[in-house]
Amino acid sequence: MTAYNISQKLKNYQIMAKKSLGQNFIFDENILRKIVGFAGDISVGQVLEIGPGPGGLTQAILEAGAAEVVAVEKDPRFSPILNELKELFPNRLSVLIKDALELNLREITASPLKIIANLPYQISTAVLIKWLNEEICHSNCKSLTLMFQKEVAERIVAGPGSKKRSRLSLMTELHTDAKIVLNIPPGCFTPKPKVDSSVVHFDVLESPKYHLDPSKLNNILRYAFNQRRKMLKSSLKPIYPNVTQALNAVGIIETQRPESLELKKFCDLSLLDI
Ligand code: SAM
């Protein structure tokens, strides 16, 4: 086992963290190993890591026995540090210097694919929505183990009736079984962020819980949650001219607000031929 010595590596290469890229690093090897542990067996297939930065989590993934790791990093300043890691683990690590938002999970042919990342906060919801909306059900992805701001993590796993229920919770529920597995205080990061963080582990379902037209469901969720304090009879009026009839047809009470509904009700609504 080699010491990670990440802070020393950052000093050697004179790299200062960039706030604009969400660069809050974890140096604590125990926490890094714990995060990787939630992904289960990674000895077959490929692990995709978003934002390896100076490579602490990357090293923990490799030490846990990952057969193949592809790490996608936007900031080229980390290339020399990541190249050192490549030498330490020959033929097991590839680094792509590019924006993770330009990746398409469908194009990754390795199977099974597991994603592990301490996501930069700026892109965390955008990247999750992109994967859930377009890609996950057509990819080889079996699980995601991802760090978010605690508040975002709570929105992702919120069930019906919760004030935190959101579009993100419903899309997550359609495609995955997700739970918060670890909370991490600001003091565990360098530099210290202002907020708490949480790791969410998602097991991707073999097929979505309901079969439907994703763009139709998305449209309904967008209208319902963009005005979440409104009753559904008002917020969904732009989609359904006879909104009462549509809501009643699937057993929704028109005065309900979006957070109180189960996923199935939204899916039934999207399947209506109106
Ligand atoms: N994995 C390291 C760790 O756990 O200590 C660093 C995590 S840090 C929170 C987020 C990383 O994502 C940074 O290295 C940052 O440069 C990178 N990043 C930011 N935006 C990105 C993007 N659009 N695509 C790929 N990487 C990005």
PDB file of C-alpha atoms and ligand atoms in Angstrom:
ATOM      1  CA  MET A   1       0.000   0.000   0.000  1.00  0.00           C
ATOM      2  CA  THR A   2       1.431   3.371  -0.985  1.00  0.00           C
ATOM      3  CA  ALA A   3       0.622   6.502   0.972  1.00  0.00           C
ATOM      4  CA  TYR A   4      -1.683   8.761  -1.011  1.00  0.00           C
ATOM      5  CA  ASN A   5       0.117  12.010  -0.005  1.00  0.00           C
ATOM      6  CA  ILE A   6      -2.243  14.055  -2.090  1.00  0.00           C
ATOM      7  CA  SER A   7      -1.544  17.375  -0.422  1.00  0.00           C
ATOM      8  CA  GLN A   8       2.180  16.848  -1.117  1.00  0.00           C
ATOM      9  CA  LYS A   9       1.463  16.064  -4.785  1.00  0.00           C
ATOM     10  CA  LEU A  10      -0.617  19.246  -5.112  1.00  0.00           C
ATOM     11  CA  LYS A  11       2.290  21.220  -3.611  1.00  0.00           C
ATOM     12  CA  ASN A  12       4.828  19.559  -5.909  1.00  0.00           C
ATOM     13  CA  TYR A  13       2.855  20.571  -8.988  1.00  0.00           C
ATOM     14  CA  GLN A  14       1.846  23.947  -7.466  1.00  0.00           C
ATOM     15  CA  ILE A  15      -1.851  23.297  -8.029  1.00  0.00           C
ATOM     16  CA  MET A  16      -4.332  25.499  -6.166  1.00  0.00           C
ATOM     17  CA  ALA A  17      -7.965  24.358  -6.016  1.00  0.00           C
ATOM     18  CA  LYS A  18     -10.336  26.159  -8.415  1.00  0.00           C
ATOM     19  CA  LYS A  19     -13.702  26.993  -6.896  1.00  0.00           C
ATOM     20  CA  SER A  20     -15.276  27.363 -10.337  1.00  0.00           C
ATOM     21  CA  LEU A  21     -14.649  23.642 -10.977  1.00  0.00           C
ATOM     22  CA  GLY A  22     -15.951  22.483  -7.589  1.00  0.00           C
ATOM     23  CA  GLN A  23     -12.500  21.392  -6.464  1.00  0.00           C
ATOM     24  CA  ASN A  24     -12.954  20.200  -2.882  1.00  0.00           C
ATOM     25  CA  PHE A  25     -10.655  17.238  -2.405  1.00  0.00           C
ATOM     26  CA  ILE A  26     -10.783  14.344   0.048  1.00  0.00           C
ATOM     27  CA  PHE A  27      -7.417  13.329   1.461  1.00  0.00           C
ATOM     28  CA  ASP A  28      -8.632  10.860   4.120  1.00  0.00           C
ATOM     29  CA  GLU A  29      -7.911   7.340   2.857  1.00  0.00           C
ATOM     30  CA  ASN A  30     -10.459   5.708   5.189  1.00  0.00           C
ATOM     31  CA  ILE A  31     -13.292   7.818   3.816  1.00  0.00           C
ATOM     32  CA  LEU A  32     -12.159   7.210   0.236  1.00  0.00           C
ATOM     33  CA  ARG A  33     -12.086   3.422   0.804  1.00  0.00           C
ATOM     34  CA  LYS A  34     -15.489   3.544   2.435  1.00  0.00           C
ATOM     35  CA  ILE A  35     -17.009   5.357  -0.577  1.00  0.00           C
ATOM     36  CA  VAL A  36     -15.554   2.778  -2.960  1.00  0.00           C
ATOM     37  CA  GLY A  37     -16.883  -0.049  -0.764  1.00  0.00           C
ATOM     38  CA  PHE A  38     -20.483   0.983  -1.476  1.00  0.00           C
ATOM     39  CA  ALA A  39     -19.958   0.065  -5.141  1.00  0.00           C
ATOM     40  CA  GLY A  40     -19.502  -3.618  -4.190  1.00  0.00           C
ATOM     41  CA  ASP A  41     -17.490  -5.904  -6.469  1.00  0.00           C
ATOM     42  CA  ILE A  42     -15.568  -3.865  -9.052  1.00  0.00           C
ATOM     43  CA  SER A  43     -13.162  -6.595 -10.140  1.00  0.00           C
ATOM     44  CA  VAL A  44     -14.952  -7.122 -13.463  1.00  0.00           C
ATOM     45  CA  GLY A  45     -16.083  -4.610 -16.087  1.00  0.00           C
ATOM     46  CA  GLN A  46     -15.238  -0.931 -15.894  1.00  0.00           C
ATOM     47  CA  VAL A  47     -15.396   1.831 -13.333  1.00  0.00           C
ATOM     48  CA  LEU A  48     -16.061   5.325 -14.651  1.00  0.00           C
ATOM     49  CA  GLU A  49     -14.888   8.106 -12.362  1.00  0.00           C
ATOM     50  CA  ILE A  50     -15.942  11.695 -12.994  1.00  0.00           C
ATOM     51  CA  GLY A  51     -13.534  14.361 -11.762  1.00  0.00           C
ATOM     52  CA  PRO A  52     -10.527  12.418 -10.414  1.00  0.00           C
ATOM     53  CA  GLY A  53      -8.671  15.653  -9.624  1.00  0.00           C
ATOM     54  CA  PRO A  54      -5.423  14.686  -7.853  1.00  0.00           C
ATOM     55  CA  GLY A  55      -6.513  11.043  -7.801  1.00  0.00           C
ATOM     56  CA  GLY A  56      -7.317  10.153  -4.182  1.00  0.00           C
ATOM     57  CA  LEU A  57     -10.582   8.401  -4.995  1.00  0.00           C
ATOM     58  CA  THR A  58      -9.029   6.977  -8.172  1.00  0.00           C
ATOM     59  CA  GLN A  59      -6.270   5.332  -6.146  1.00  0.00           C
ATOM     60  CA  ALA A  60      -8.813   3.906  -3.681  1.00  0.00           C
ATOM     61  CA  ILE A  61     -10.820   2.461  -6.607  1.00  0.00           C
ATOM     62  CA  LEU A  62      -7.687   0.865  -8.067  1.00  0.00           C
ATOM     63  CA  GLU A  63      -6.548  -0.505  -4.713  1.00  0.00           C
ATOM     64  CA  ALA A  64     -10.008  -2.046  -4.225  1.00  0.00           C
ATOM     65  CA  GLY A  65      -9.239  -4.208  -7.258  1.00  0.00           C
ATOM     66  CA  ALA A  66     -10.952  -2.432 -10.168  1.00  0.00           C
ATOM     67  CA  ALA A  67     -10.044  -4.183 -13.406  1.00  0.00           C
ATOM     68  CA  GLU A  68     -10.324  -1.057 -15.542  1.00  0.00           C
ATOM     69  CA  VAL A  69     -10.862   2.558 -14.550  1.00  0.00           C
ATOM     70  CA  VAL A  70     -11.685   5.406 -16.919  1.00  0.00           C
ATOM     71  CA  ALA A  71     -11.341   8.783 -15.230  1.00  0.00           C
ATOM     72  CA  VAL A  72     -12.780  11.879 -16.903  1.00  0.00           C
ATOM     73  CA  GLU A  73     -11.326  15.190 -15.727  1.00  0.00           C
ATOM     74  CA  LYS A  74     -11.918  18.662 -17.155  1.00  0.00           C
ATOM     75  CA  ASP A  75      -8.874  20.324 -15.607  1.00  0.00           C
ATOM     76  CA  PRO A  76      -5.646  19.405 -17.491  1.00  0.00           C
ATOM     77  CA  ARG A  77      -3.459  20.555 -14.565  1.00  0.00           C
ATOM     78  CA  PHE A  78      -4.036  17.125 -12.963  1.00  0.00           C
ATOM     79  CA  SER A  79      -2.592  15.155 -15.900  1.00  0.00           C
ATOM     80  CA  PRO A  80       0.937  14.740 -14.464  1.00  0.00           C
ATOM     81  CA  ILE A  81      -0.364  13.500 -11.086  1.00  0.00           C
ATOM     82  CA  LEU A  82      -2.767  11.099 -12.783  1.00  0.00           C
ATOM     83  CA  ASN A  83       0.050   9.867 -15.031  1.00  0.00           C
ATOM     84  CA  GLU A  84       2.009   8.914 -11.886  1.00  0.00           C
ATOM     85  CA  LEU A  85      -0.986   6.832 -10.844  1.00  0.00           C
ATOM     86  CA  LYS A  86      -1.097   5.182 -14.267  1.00  0.00           C
ATOM     87  CA  GLU A  87       2.493   4.036 -13.759  1.00  0.00           C
ATOM     88  CA  LEU A  88       1.654   2.684 -10.312  1.00  0.00           C
ATOM     89  CA  PHE A  89      -1.237   0.613 -11.715  1.00  0.00           C
ATOM     90  CA  PRO A  90      -0.092  -0.395 -15.233  1.00  0.00           C
ATOM     91  CA  ASN A  91      -2.782  -0.955 -17.885  1.00  0.00           C
ATOM     92  CA  ARG A  92      -5.654  -0.353 -15.488  1.00  0.00           C
ATOM     93  CA  LEU A  93      -6.225   3.407 -15.650  1.00  0.00           C
ATOM     94  CA  SER A  94      -7.131   5.639 -18.604  1.00  0.00           C
ATOM     95  CA  VAL A  95      -7.554   9.367 -18.204  1.00  0.00           C
ATOM     96  CA  LEU A  96      -9.685  11.469 -20.521  1.00  0.00           C
ATOM     97  CA  ILE A  97      -9.261  15.219 -20.253  1.00  0.00           C
ATOM     98  CA  LYS A  98     -12.742  16.371 -21.204  1.00  0.00           C
ATOM     99  CA  ASP A  99     -16.040  17.692 -19.885  1.00  0.00           C
ATOM    100  CA  ALA A 100     -18.098  14.903 -18.308  1.00  0.00           C
ATOM    101  CA  LEU A 101     -21.249  16.501 -19.721  1.00  0.00           C
ATOM    102  CA  GLU A 102     -20.011  15.576 -23.199  1.00  0.00           C
ATOM    103  CA  LEU A 103     -19.868  11.868 -22.337  1.00  0.00           C
ATOM    104  CA  ASN A 104     -22.597   9.495 -23.442  1.00  0.00           C
ATOM    105  CA  LEU A 105     -22.981   6.401 -21.282  1.00  0.00           C
ATOM    106  CA  ARG A 106     -24.502   4.522 -24.207  1.00  0.00           C
ATOM    107  CA  GLU A 107     -21.144   4.659 -25.987  1.00  0.00           C
ATOM    108  CA  ILE A 108     -19.309   2.808 -23.212  1.00  0.00           C
ATOM    109  CA  THR A 109     -19.317  -0.835 -24.258  1.00  0.00           C
ATOM    110  CA  ALA A 110     -17.612  -2.362 -21.188  1.00  0.00           C
ATOM    111  CA  SER A 111     -19.955  -4.351 -18.977  1.00  0.00           C
ATOM    112  CA  PRO A 112     -20.816  -4.116 -16.178  1.00  0.00           C
ATOM    113  CA  LEU A 113     -20.195  -0.386 -15.836  1.00  0.00           C
ATOM    114  CA  LYS A 114     -20.120   1.175 -12.379  1.00  0.00           C
ATOM    115  CA  ILE A 115     -19.802   4.913 -11.794  1.00  0.00           C
ATOM    116  CA  ILE A 116     -18.065   6.253  -8.713  1.00  0.00           C
ATOM    117  CA  ALA A 117     -17.515   9.993  -8.238  1.00  0.00           C
ATOM    118  CA  ASN A 118     -17.060  12.828  -5.841  1.00  0.00           C
ATOM    119  CA  LEU A 119     -18.957  15.074  -8.234  1.00  0.00           C
ATOM    120  CA  PRO A 120     -18.189  18.767  -8.648  1.00  0.00           C
ATOM    121  CA  TYR A 121     -21.263  20.516  -7.223  1.00  0.00           C
ATOM    122  CA  GLN A 122     -21.698  22.739 -10.278  1.00  0.00           C
ATOM    123  CA  ILE A 123     -22.584  19.837 -12.562  1.00  0.00           C
ATOM    124  CA  SER A 124     -23.895  17.203 -10.144  1.00  0.00           C
ATOM    125  CA  THR A 125     -27.627  17.575 -10.849  1.00  0.00           C
ATOM    126  CA  ALA A 126     -27.136  18.304 -14.566  1.00  0.00           C
ATOM    127  CA  VAL A 127     -25.088  15.165 -15.069  1.00  0.00           C
ATOM    128  CA  LEU A 128     -27.494  12.989 -13.063  1.00  0.00           C
ATOM    129  CA  ILE A 129     -30.529  14.301 -14.978  1.00  0.00           C
ATOM    130  CA  LYS A 130     -28.741  13.693 -18.276  1.00  0.00           C
ATOM    131  CA  TRP A 131     -27.916  10.089 -17.311  1.00  0.00           C
ATOM    132  CA  LEU A 132     -31.384   9.347 -15.963  1.00  0.00           C
ATOM    133  CA  ASN A 133     -33.226  10.994 -18.844  1.00  0.00           C
ATOM    134  CA  GLU A 134     -31.433   9.710 -21.857  1.00  0.00           C
ATOM    135  CA  GLU A 135     -28.797   7.216 -21.136  1.00  0.00           C
ATOM    136  CA  ILE A 136     -29.004   4.910 -18.167  1.00  0.00           C
ATOM    137  CA  CYS A 137     -31.669   2.547 -19.481  1.00  0.00           C
ATOM    138  CA  HIS A 138     -29.742   2.035 -22.740  1.00  0.00           C
ATOM    139  CA  SER A 139     -26.334   1.558 -21.113  1.00  0.00           C
ATOM    140  CA  ASN A 140     -24.455  -1.197 -19.289  1.00  0.00           C
ATOM    141  CA  CYS A 141     -24.489   0.856 -16.105  1.00  0.00           C
ATOM    142  CA  LYS A 142     -25.329  -1.234 -13.037  1.00  0.00           C
ATOM    143  CA  SER A 143     -24.705   1.228 -10.230  1.00  0.00           C
ATOM    144  CA  LEU A 144     -23.733   4.771  -9.345  1.00  0.00           C
ATOM    145  CA  THR A 145     -22.019   5.798  -6.130  1.00  0.00           C
ATOM    146  CA  LEU A 146     -22.006   9.578  -6.114  1.00  0.00           C
ATOM    147  CA  MET A 147     -21.265  12.440  -3.746  1.00  0.00           C
ATOM    148  CA  PHE A 148     -23.675  15.401  -3.696  1.00  0.00           C
ATOM    149  CA  GLN A 149     -24.400  18.355  -1.483  1.00  0.00           C
ATOM    150  CA  LYS A 150     -26.490  16.887   1.359  1.00  0.00           C
ATOM    151  CA  GLU A 151     -29.484  19.005   0.403  1.00  0.00           C
ATOM    152  CA  VAL A 152     -29.385  17.692  -3.177  1.00  0.00           C
ATOM    153  CA  ALA A 153     -28.974  14.096  -1.950  1.00  0.00           C
ATOM    154  CA  GLU A 154     -32.089  14.512   0.186  1.00  0.00           C
ATOM    155  CA  ARG A 155     -34.050  15.730  -2.846  1.00  0.00           C
ATOM    156  CA  ILE A 156     -32.859  12.742  -4.876  1.00  0.00           C
ATOM    157  CA  VAL A 157     -34.148  10.145  -2.383  1.00  0.00           C
ATOM    158  CA  ALA A 158     -37.274  12.021  -1.159  1.00  0.00           C
ATOM    159  CA  GLY A 159     -40.432   9.892  -1.160  1.00  0.00           C
ATOM    160  CA  PRO A 160     -44.069  10.939  -1.682  1.00  0.00           C
ATOM    161  CA  GLY A 161     -45.310  13.429   0.914  1.00  0.00           C
ATOM    162  CA  SER A 162     -41.841  14.878   1.534  1.00  0.00           C
ATOM    163  CA  LYS A 163     -41.367  18.618   1.006  1.00  0.00           C
ATOM    164  CA  LYS A 164     -38.077  17.692  -0.702  1.00  0.00           C
ATOM    165  CA  ARG A 165     -39.786  15.577  -3.378  1.00  0.00           C
ATOM    166  CA  SER A 166     -38.667  16.816  -6.810  1.00  0.00           C
ATOM    167  CA  ARG A 167     -38.401  15.932 -10.485  1.00  0.00           C
ATOM    168  CA  LEU A 168     -35.064  14.392  -9.610  1.00  0.00           C
ATOM    169  CA  SER A 169     -36.651  12.063  -6.987  1.00  0.00           C
ATOM    170  CA  LEU A 170     -39.183  10.763  -9.500  1.00  0.00           C
ATOM    171  CA  MET A 171     -36.666  10.199 -12.308  1.00  0.00           C
ATOM    172  CA  THR A 172     -34.378   8.460  -9.796  1.00  0.00           C
ATOM    173  CA  GLU A 173     -37.236   6.226  -8.627  1.00  0.00           C
ATOM    174  CA  LEU A 174     -38.196   5.311 -12.193  1.00  0.00           C
ATOM    175  CA  HIS A 175     -34.758   3.929 -13.000  1.00  0.00           C
ATOM    176  CA  THR A 176     -32.998   3.047  -9.752  1.00  0.00           C
ATOM    177  CA  ASP A 177     -33.162   2.008  -6.109  1.00  0.00           C
ATOM    178  CA  ALA A 178     -31.293   4.823  -4.369  1.00  0.00           C
ATOM    179  CA  LYS A 179     -30.316   5.575  -0.803  1.00  0.00           C
ATOM    180  CA  ILE A 180     -28.051   7.906   1.148  1.00  0.00           C
ATOM    181  CA  VAL A 181     -25.249   5.719   2.482  1.00  0.00           C
ATOM    182  CA  LEU A 182     -22.892   8.245   4.076  1.00  0.00           C
ATOM    183  CA  ASN A 183     -22.921  11.837   5.299  1.00  0.00           C
ATOM    184  CA  ILE A 184     -19.636  13.712   5.172  1.00  0.00           C
ATOM    185  CA  PRO A 185     -19.010  16.981   7.054  1.00  0.00           C
ATOM    186  CA  PRO A 186     -17.200  19.941   5.435  1.00  0.00           C
ATOM    187  CA  GLY A 187     -14.054  19.335   7.525  1.00  0.00           C
ATOM    188  CA  CYS A 188     -13.271  16.169   5.530  1.00  0.00           C
ATOM    189  CA  PHE A 189     -12.628  18.197   2.362  1.00  0.00           C
ATOM    190  CA  THR A 190      -9.773  20.498   1.353  1.00  0.00           C
ATOM    191  CA  PRO A 191     -10.600  23.304   0.860  1.00  0.00           C
ATOM    192  CA  LYS A 192     -13.603  23.123   3.218  1.00  0.00           C
ATOM    193  CA  PRO A 193     -16.945  23.671   1.459  1.00  0.00           C
ATOM    194  CA  LYS A 194     -19.708  25.629   3.214  1.00  0.00           C
ATOM    195  CA  VAL A 195     -22.183  22.745   3.194  1.00  0.00           C
ATOM    196  CA  ASP A 196     -22.475  19.104   4.272  1.00  0.00           C
ATOM    197  CA  SER A 197     -22.189  16.377   1.656  1.00  0.00           C
ATOM    198  CA  SER A 198     -23.742  12.936   1.252  1.00  0.00           C
ATOM    199  CA  VAL A 199     -22.928   9.870  -0.788  1.00  0.00           C
ATOM    200  CA  VAL A 200     -25.893   8.357  -2.617  1.00  0.00           C
ATOM    201  CA  HIS A 201     -25.712   4.794  -3.922  1.00  0.00           C
ATOM    202  CA  PHE A 202     -28.022   3.942  -6.825  1.00  0.00           C
ATOM    203  CA  ASP A 203     -28.642   0.389  -8.022  1.00  0.00           C
ATOM    204  CA  VAL A 204     -29.819   0.669 -11.609  1.00  0.00           C
ATOM    205  CA  LEU A 205     -32.949  -1.391 -12.349  1.00  0.00           C
ATOM    206  CA  GLU A 206     -32.906  -3.955 -15.175  1.00  0.00           C
ATOM    207  CA  SER A 207     -35.678  -1.925 -16.826  1.00  0.00           C
ATOM    208  CA  PRO A 208     -37.574   1.214 -15.744  1.00  0.00           C
ATOM    209  CA  LYS A 209     -40.362   0.626 -13.178  1.00  0.00           C
ATOM    210  CA  TYR A 210     -42.950   1.732 -15.770  1.00  0.00           C
ATOM    211  CA  HIS A 211     -42.776   1.674 -19.548  1.00  0.00           C
ATOM    212  CA  LEU A 212     -43.669   5.041 -20.985  1.00  0.00           C
ATOM    213  CA  ASP A 213     -42.565   7.884 -23.225  1.00  0.00           C
ATOM    214  CA  PRO A 214     -39.836   9.627 -21.183  1.00  0.00           C
ATOM    215  CA  SER A 215     -40.329  12.986 -22.921  1.00  0.00           C
ATOM    216  CA  LYS A 216     -44.038  12.963 -22.020  1.00  0.00           C
ATOM    217  CA  LEU A 217     -43.316  12.158 -18.374  1.00  0.00           C
ATOM    218  CA  ASN A 218     -40.611  14.800 -18.279  1.00  0.00           C
ATOM    219  CA  ASN A 219     -42.961  17.428 -19.608  1.00  0.00           C
ATOM    220  CA  ILE A 220     -45.551  16.633 -16.933  1.00  0.00           C
ATOM    221  CA  LEU A 221     -42.942  16.681 -14.160  1.00  0.00           C
ATOM    222  CA  ARG A 222     -41.528  19.967 -15.412  1.00  0.00           C
ATOM    223  CA  TYR A 223     -44.908  21.710 -15.304  1.00  0.00           C
ATOM    224  CA  ALA A 224     -45.899  20.092 -11.995  1.00  0.00           C
ATOM    225  CA  PHE A 225     -42.693  20.915 -10.117  1.00  0.00           C
ATOM    226  CA  ASN A 226     -41.869  24.301 -11.690  1.00  0.00           C
ATOM    227  CA  GLN A 227     -44.847  25.600  -9.752  1.00  0.00           C
ATOM    228  CA  ARG A 228     -44.731  23.110  -6.920  1.00  0.00           C
ATOM    229  CA  ARG A 229     -46.811  25.188  -4.517  1.00  0.00           C
ATOM    230  CA  LYS A 230     -49.733  25.218  -6.947  1.00  0.00           C
ATOM    231  CA  MET A 231     -52.413  22.558  -7.066  1.00  0.00           C
ATOM    232  CA  LEU A 232     -52.072  20.172 -10.006  1.00  0.00           C
ATOM    233  CA  LYS A 233     -55.301  21.454 -11.570  1.00  0.00           C
ATOM    234  CA  SER A 234     -53.513  24.810 -12.120  1.00  0.00           C
ATOM    235  CA  SER A 235     -49.961  23.741 -12.859  1.00  0.00           C
ATOM    236  CA  LEU A 236     -50.954  21.068 -15.421  1.00  0.00           C
ATOM    237  CA  LYS A 237     -53.569  23.198 -17.183  1.00  0.00           C
ATOM    238  CA  PRO A 238     -51.149  24.162 -20.010  1.00  0.00           C
ATOM    239  CA  ILE A 239     -50.755  20.451 -20.900  1.00  0.00           C
ATOM    240  CA  TYR A 240     -54.350  19.300 -20.418  1.00  0.00           C
ATOM    241  CA  PRO A 241     -57.088  21.693 -21.559  1.00  0.00           C
ATOM    242  CA  ASN A 242     -59.577  19.539 -19.639  1.00  0.00           C
ATOM    243  CA  VAL A 243     -57.318  19.070 -16.661  1.00  0.00           C
ATOM    244  CA  THR A 244     -59.981  17.830 -14.220  1.00  0.00           C
ATOM    245  CA  GLN A 245     -60.956  15.024 -16.559  1.00  0.00           C
ATOM    246  CA  ALA A 246     -57.326  13.964 -17.065  1.00  0.00           C
ATOM    247  CA  LEU A 247     -56.509  13.970 -13.358  1.00  0.00           C
ATOM    248  CA  ASN A 248     -59.698  12.139 -12.402  1.00  0.00           C
ATOM    249  CA  ALA A 249     -59.077   9.503 -15.081  1.00  0.00           C
ATOM    250  CA  VAL A 250     -56.021   8.280 -13.160  1.00  0.00           C
ATOM    251  CA  GLY A 251     -57.413   8.840  -9.676  1.00  0.00           C
ATOM    252  CA  ILE A 252     -55.602  12.079  -8.839  1.00  0.00           C
ATOM    253  CA  ILE A 253     -57.517  14.600  -6.731  1.00  0.00           C
ATOM    254  CA  GLU A 254     -57.260  17.912  -8.558  1.00  0.00           C
ATOM    255  CA  THR A 255     -56.345  19.873  -5.435  1.00  0.00           C
ATOM    256  CA  GLN A 256     -53.275  17.688  -4.780  1.00  0.00           C
ATOM    257  CA  ARG A 257     -49.804  19.186  -5.017  1.00  0.00           C
ATOM    258  CA  PRO A 258     -47.043  17.373  -6.914  1.00  0.00           C
ATOM    259  CA  GLU A 259     -44.999  16.289  -3.882  1.00  0.00           C
ATOM    260  CA  SER A 260     -47.888  14.189  -2.537  1.00  0.00           C
ATOM    261  CA  LEU A 261     -48.113  11.920  -5.601  1.00  0.00           C
ATOM    262  CA  GLU A 262     -46.552   8.510  -6.050  1.00  0.00           C
ATOM    263  CA  LEU A 263     -44.498   7.881  -9.173  1.00  0.00           C
ATOM    264  CA  LYS A 264     -47.181   5.547 -10.546  1.00  0.00           C
ATOM    265  CA  LYS A 265     -49.754   8.379 -10.716  1.00  0.00           C
ATOM    266  CA  PHE A 266     -47.450  10.562 -12.832  1.00  0.00           C
ATOM    267  CA  CYS A 267     -46.695   7.570 -15.060  1.00  0.00           C
ATOM    268  CA  ASP A 268     -50.414   6.770 -15.462  1.00  0.00           C
ATOM    269  CA  LEU A 269     -50.987  10.382 -16.409  1.00  0.00           C
ATOM    270  CA  SER A 270     -48.251  10.247 -19.045  1.00  0.00           C
ATOM    271  CA  LEU A 271     -49.890   7.141 -20.558  1.00  0.00           C
ATOM    272  CA  LEU A 272     -53.278   8.861 -20.999  1.00  0.00           C
ATOM    273  CA  ASP A 273     -54.322   9.275 -24.570  1.00  0.00           C
ATOM    274  CA  ILE A 274     -55.549  12.852 -24.238  1.00  0.00           C
TER     275      ILE A 274
HETATM  276  N1  SAM B   1     -12.065  12.977  -7.005  1.00  0.00           N
HETATM  277  C1  SAM B   1     -11.354  13.998  -6.255  1.00  0.00           C
HETATM  278  C2  SAM B   1     -11.569  13.796  -4.785  1.00  0.00           C
HETATM  279  O1  SAM B   1     -12.505  13.059  -4.423  1.00  0.00           O
HETATM  280  O2  SAM B   1     -10.798  14.336  -3.991  1.00  0.00           O
HETATM  281  C3  SAM B   1     -11.794  15.397  -6.683  1.00  0.00           C
HETATM  282  C4  SAM B   1     -13.268  15.700  -6.552  1.00  0.00           C
HETATM  283  S1  SAM B   1     -13.677  17.390  -6.802  1.00  0.00           S
HETATM  284  C5  SAM B   1     -15.100  17.520  -5.790  1.00  0.00           C
HETATM  285  C6  SAM B   1     -14.423  17.454  -8.409  1.00  0.00           C
HETATM  286  C7  SAM B   1     -13.506  17.236  -9.594  1.00  0.00           C
HETATM  287  O3  SAM B   1     -14.283  17.329 -10.801  1.00  0.00           O
HETATM  288  C8  SAM B   1     -12.405  18.261  -9.747  1.00  0.00           C
HETATM  289  O4  SAM B   1     -11.191  17.602  -9.994  1.00  0.00           O
HETATM  290  C9  SAM B   1     -12.807  19.104 -10.988  1.00  0.00           C
HETATM  291  O5  SAM B   1     -11.723  19.632 -11.705  1.00  0.00           O
HETATM  292  C10 SAM B   1     -13.571  18.073 -11.789  1.00  0.00           C
HETATM  293  N2  SAM B   1     -14.566  18.660 -12.712  1.00  0.00           N
HETATM  294  C11 SAM B   1     -15.259  19.818 -12.582  1.00  0.00           C
HETATM  295  N3  SAM B   1     -16.107  19.997 -13.608  1.00  0.00           N
HETATM  296  C12 SAM B   1     -15.952  18.916 -14.419  1.00  0.00           C
HETATM  297  C13 SAM B   1     -16.544  18.509 -15.655  1.00  0.00           C
HETATM  298  N4  SAM B   1     -17.489  19.261 -16.254  1.00  0.00           N
HETATM  299  N5  SAM B   1     -16.134  17.351 -16.211  1.00  0.00           N
HETATM  300  C14 SAM B   1     -15.174  16.590 -15.620  1.00  0.00           C
HETATM  301  N6  SAM B   1     -14.580  16.917 -14.447  1.00  0.00           N
HETATM  302  C15 SAM B   1     -14.960  18.057 -13.847  1.00  0.00           C
END
